[in-house]
Amino acid sequence: MEKAFSQLRLILAREGIKTVSTDVSAGVMKAENPATAFQRALPIDVFASTEGNLLNVEMIFTLPSGVTASRDTVKGYLCGALNQLLPKSK
């Protein structure tokens, strides 16, 4: 789980998204696309859990009220970030 969060921090940072907090033992990472003059901060919650020898990572992007975004754009972005995670090396 720690390796996945480490990878995801770098992936998100390349996109200008900062990690706000990480709790590896709880499997939770909070990140946000920082506010600019033209947009509010946009929170991203990351949840990781293990099932046997599989690690599941889920990202939830919550739009604040009054903010709109294309579902396909958000889905493509989140899936693109998750697809960059490398599997655990043996």
mmCIF file with all atom_site columns, C-alpha atoms in Angstrom:
data_model
loop_
_atom_site.group_PDB
_atom_site.id
_atom_site.type_symbol
_atom_site.label_atom_id
_atom_site.label_alt_id
_atom_site.label_comp_id
_atom_site.label_asym_id
_atom_site.label_entity_id
_atom_site.label_seq_id
_atom_site.pdbx_PDB_ins_code
_atom_site.Cartn_x
_atom_site.Cartn_y
_atom_site.Cartn_z
_atom_site.occupancy
_atom_site.B_iso_or_equiv
_atom_site.pdbx_formal_charge
_atom_site.auth_seq_id
_atom_site.auth_comp_id
_atom_site.auth_asym_id
_atom_site.auth_atom_id
_atom_site.pdbx_PDB_model_num
ATOM 1  C CA . MET A 1 1  ? 0.000   0.000   0.000   1.00 0.00 ? 1  MET A CA 1
ATOM 2  C CA . GLU A 1 2  ? 2.828   2.371   0.858   1.00 0.00 ? 2  GLU A CA 1
ATOM 3  C CA . LYS A 1 3  ? 4.441   1.794   -2.566  1.00 0.00 ? 3  LYS A CA 1
ATOM 4  C CA . ALA A 1 4  ? 1.155   2.524   -4.358  1.00 0.00 ? 4  ALA A CA 1
ATOM 5  C CA . PHE A 1 5  ? 0.690   5.770   -2.417  1.00 0.00 ? 5  PHE A CA 1
ATOM 6  C CA . SER A 1 6  ? 4.310   6.779   -3.113  1.00 0.00 ? 6  SER A CA 1
ATOM 7  C CA . GLN A 1 7  ? 3.801   6.184   -6.828  1.00 0.00 ? 7  GLN A CA 1
ATOM 8  C CA . LEU A 1 8  ? 0.472   8.004   -6.845  1.00 0.00 ? 8  LEU A CA 1
ATOM 9  C CA . ARG A 1 9  ? 1.933   11.041  -5.050  1.00 0.00 ? 9  ARG A CA 1
ATOM 10 C CA . LEU A 1 10 ? 4.463   11.433  -7.883  1.00 0.00 ? 10 LEU A CA 1
ATOM 11 C CA . ILE A 1 11 ? 1.873   10.817  -10.609 1.00 0.00 ? 11 ILE A CA 1
ATOM 12 C CA . LEU A 1 12 ? -0.466  13.439  -9.133  1.00 0.00 ? 12 LEU A CA 1
ATOM 13 C CA . ALA A 1 13 ? 2.360   15.921  -8.491  1.00 0.00 ? 13 ALA A CA 1
ATOM 14 C CA . ARG A 1 14 ? 3.253   15.845  -12.198 1.00 0.00 ? 14 ARG A CA 1
ATOM 15 C CA . GLU A 1 15 ? -0.304  17.045  -12.828 1.00 0.00 ? 15 GLU A CA 1
ATOM 16 C CA . GLY A 1 16 ? 0.012   19.853  -10.267 1.00 0.00 ? 16 GLY A CA 1
ATOM 17 C CA . ILE A 1 17 ? -2.061  18.044  -7.641  1.00 0.00 ? 17 ILE A CA 1
ATOM 18 C CA . LYS A 1 18 ? -0.727  18.194  -4.105  1.00 0.00 ? 18 LYS A CA 1
ATOM 19 C CA . THR A 1 19 ? -0.996  15.475  -1.484  1.00 0.00 ? 19 THR A CA 1
ATOM 20 C CA . VAL A 1 20 ? -2.678  16.859  1.624   1.00 0.00 ? 20 VAL A CA 1
ATOM 21 C CA . SER A 1 21 ? -2.346  13.812  3.889   1.00 0.00 ? 21 SER A CA 1
ATOM 22 C CA . THR A 1 22 ? -1.556  10.114  3.806   1.00 0.00 ? 22 THR A CA 1
ATOM 23 C CA . ASP A 1 23 ? -2.454  7.437   6.343   1.00 0.00 ? 23 ASP A CA 1
ATOM 24 C CA . VAL A 1 24 ? -0.993  4.174   5.066   1.00 0.00 ? 24 VAL A CA 1
ATOM 25 C CA . SER A 1 25 ? -2.324  2.129   7.996   1.00 0.00 ? 25 SER A CA 1
ATOM 26 C CA . ALA A 1 26 ? -5.889  3.280   7.233   1.00 0.00 ? 26 ALA A CA 1
ATOM 27 C CA . GLY A 1 27 ? -5.365  3.068   3.466   1.00 0.00 ? 27 GLY A CA 1
ATOM 28 C CA . VAL A 1 28 ? -6.393  6.687   2.904   1.00 0.00 ? 28 VAL A CA 1
ATOM 29 C CA . MET A 1 29 ? -4.718  9.505   1.010   1.00 0.00 ? 29 MET A CA 1
ATOM 30 C CA . LYS A 1 30 ? -6.182  12.969  0.509   1.00 0.00 ? 30 LYS A CA 1
ATOM 31 C CA . ALA A 1 31 ? -5.079  15.168  -2.363  1.00 0.00 ? 31 ALA A CA 1
ATOM 32 C CA . GLU A 1 32 ? -6.358  18.298  -4.039  1.00 0.00 ? 32 GLU A CA 1
ATOM 33 C CA . ASN A 1 33 ? -6.072  20.232  -7.222  1.00 0.00 ? 33 ASN A CA 1
ATOM 34 C CA . PRO A 1 34 ? -5.156  23.604  -5.657  1.00 0.00 ? 34 PRO A CA 1
ATOM 35 C CA . ALA A 1 35 ? -7.402  26.626  -6.047  1.00 0.00 ? 35 ALA A CA 1
ATOM 36 C CA . THR A 1 36 ? -6.478  29.209  -8.656  1.00 0.00 ? 36 THR A CA 1
ATOM 37 C CA . ALA A 1 37 ? -7.905  32.592  -9.567  1.00 0.00 ? 37 ALA A CA 1
ATOM 38 C CA . PHE A 1 38 ? -10.321 30.748  -11.856 1.00 0.00 ? 38 PHE A CA 1
ATOM 39 C CA . GLN A 1 39 ? -11.268 27.624  -9.890  1.00 0.00 ? 39 GLN A CA 1
ATOM 40 C CA . ARG A 1 40 ? -11.845 26.344  -6.382  1.00 0.00 ? 40 ARG A CA 1
ATOM 41 C CA . ALA A 1 41 ? -9.710  23.615  -4.811  1.00 0.00 ? 41 ALA A CA 1
ATOM 42 C CA . LEU A 1 42 ? -10.931 20.214  -5.969  1.00 0.00 ? 42 LEU A CA 1
ATOM 43 C CA . PRO A 1 43 ? -10.532 17.352  -3.450  1.00 0.00 ? 43 PRO A CA 1
ATOM 44 C CA . ILE A 1 44 ? -9.498  13.836  -4.429  1.00 0.00 ? 44 ILE A CA 1
ATOM 45 C CA . ASP A 1 45 ? -9.832  10.985  -1.935  1.00 0.00 ? 45 ASP A CA 1
ATOM 46 C CA . VAL A 1 46 ? -7.800  7.833   -2.496  1.00 0.00 ? 46 VAL A CA 1
ATOM 47 C CA . PHE A 1 47 ? -8.662  4.589   -0.738  1.00 0.00 ? 47 PHE A CA 1
ATOM 48 C CA . ALA A 1 48 ? -6.524  1.450   -0.825  1.00 0.00 ? 48 ALA A CA 1
ATOM 49 C CA . SER A 1 49 ? -7.343  -1.986  0.538   1.00 0.00 ? 49 SER A CA 1
ATOM 50 C CA . THR A 1 50 ? -5.869  -5.430  0.257   1.00 0.00 ? 50 THR A CA 1
ATOM 51 C CA . GLU A 1 51 ? -7.752  -8.570  -0.580  1.00 0.00 ? 51 GLU A CA 1
ATOM 52 C CA . GLY A 1 52 ? -5.491  -11.597 -0.389  1.00 0.00 ? 52 GLY A CA 1
ATOM 53 C CA . ASN A 1 53 ? -2.429  -10.618 -2.392  1.00 0.00 ? 53 ASN A CA 1
ATOM 54 C CA . LEU A 1 54 ? -4.324  -8.015  -4.455  1.00 0.00 ? 54 LEU A CA 1
ATOM 55 C CA . LEU A 1 55 ? -4.203  -4.290  -3.765  1.00 0.00 ? 55 LEU A CA 1
ATOM 56 C CA . ASN A 1 56 ? -7.286  -2.297  -4.752  1.00 0.00 ? 56 ASN A CA 1
ATOM 57 C CA . VAL A 1 57 ? -6.896  1.458   -5.212  1.00 0.00 ? 57 VAL A CA 1
ATOM 58 C CA . GLU A 1 58 ? -9.933  3.700   -5.646  1.00 0.00 ? 58 GLU A CA 1
ATOM 59 C CA . MET A 1 59 ? -9.947  7.440   -6.350  1.00 0.00 ? 59 MET A CA 1
ATOM 60 C CA . ILE A 1 60 ? -12.979 9.613   -5.651  1.00 0.00 ? 60 ILE A CA 1
ATOM 61 C CA . PHE A 1 61 ? -13.134 13.116  -7.078  1.00 0.00 ? 61 PHE A CA 1
ATOM 62 C CA . THR A 1 62 ? -15.776 15.281  -5.412  1.00 0.00 ? 62 THR A CA 1
ATOM 63 C CA . LEU A 1 63 ? -16.964 18.386  -7.194  1.00 0.00 ? 63 LEU A CA 1
ATOM 64 C CA . PRO A 1 64 ? -17.860 21.218  -4.822  1.00 0.00 ? 64 PRO A CA 1
ATOM 65 C CA . SER A 1 65 ? -21.323 22.690  -5.295  1.00 0.00 ? 65 SER A CA 1
ATOM 66 C CA . GLY A 1 66 ? -21.516 25.036  -8.240  1.00 0.00 ? 66 GLY A CA 1
ATOM 67 C CA . VAL A 1 67 ? -18.589 23.382  -10.032 1.00 0.00 ? 67 VAL A CA 1
ATOM 68 C CA . THR A 1 68 ? -19.181 21.381  -13.194 1.00 0.00 ? 68 THR A CA 1
ATOM 69 C CA . ALA A 1 69 ? -16.955 19.001  -15.121 1.00 0.00 ? 69 ALA A CA 1
ATOM 70 C CA . SER A 1 70 ? -17.416 16.488  -17.884 1.00 0.00 ? 70 SER A CA 1
ATOM 71 C CA . ARG A 1 71 ? -17.869 12.982  -16.474 1.00 0.00 ? 71 ARG A CA 1
ATOM 72 C CA . ASP A 1 72 ? -15.748 11.556  -19.305 1.00 0.00 ? 72 ASP A CA 1
ATOM 73 C CA . THR A 1 73 ? -12.953 14.060  -18.675 1.00 0.00 ? 73 THR A CA 1
ATOM 74 C CA . VAL A 1 74 ? -12.833 13.287  -14.942 1.00 0.00 ? 74 VAL A CA 1
ATOM 75 C CA . LYS A 1 75 ? -13.072 9.533   -15.535 1.00 0.00 ? 75 LYS A CA 1
ATOM 76 C CA . GLY A 1 76 ? -10.295 9.669   -18.125 1.00 0.00 ? 76 GLY A CA 1
ATOM 77 C CA . TYR A 1 77 ? -8.071  11.662  -15.802 1.00 0.00 ? 77 TYR A CA 1
ATOM 78 C CA . LEU A 1 78 ? -8.574  9.414   -12.758 1.00 0.00 ? 78 LEU A CA 1
ATOM 79 C CA . CYS A 1 79 ? -8.245  6.195   -14.764 1.00 0.00 ? 79 CYS A CA 1
ATOM 80 C CA . GLY A 1 80 ? -5.151  7.595   -16.463 1.00 0.00 ? 80 GLY A CA 1
ATOM 81 C CA . ALA A 1 81 ? -3.524  8.234   -13.083 1.00 0.00 ? 81 ALA A CA 1
ATOM 82 C CA . LEU A 1 82 ? -4.451  4.780   -11.759 1.00 0.00 ? 82 LEU A CA 1
ATOM 83 C CA . ASN A 1 83 ? -3.203  3.082   -14.935 1.00 0.00 ? 83 ASN A CA 1
ATOM 84 C CA . GLN A 1 84 ? 0.269   4.501   -14.279 1.00 0.00 ? 84 GLN A CA 1
ATOM 85 C CA . LEU A 1 85 ? 0.614   2.524   -11.046 1.00 0.00 ? 85 LEU A CA 1
ATOM 86 C CA . LEU A 1 86 ? 3.190   -0.211  -11.438 1.00 0.00 ? 86 LEU A CA 1
ATOM 87 C CA . PRO A 1 87 ? 2.541   -3.670  -10.010 1.00 0.00 ? 87 PRO A CA 1
ATOM 88 C CA . LYS A 1 88 ? 4.501   -4.885  -7.029  1.00 0.00 ? 88 LYS A CA 1
ATOM 89 C CA . SER A 1 89 ? 7.809   -6.359  -8.143  1.00 0.00 ? 89 SER A CA 1
ATOM 90 C CA . LYS A 1 90 ? 8.616   -9.853  -6.918  1.00 0.00 ? 90 LYS A CA 1
#
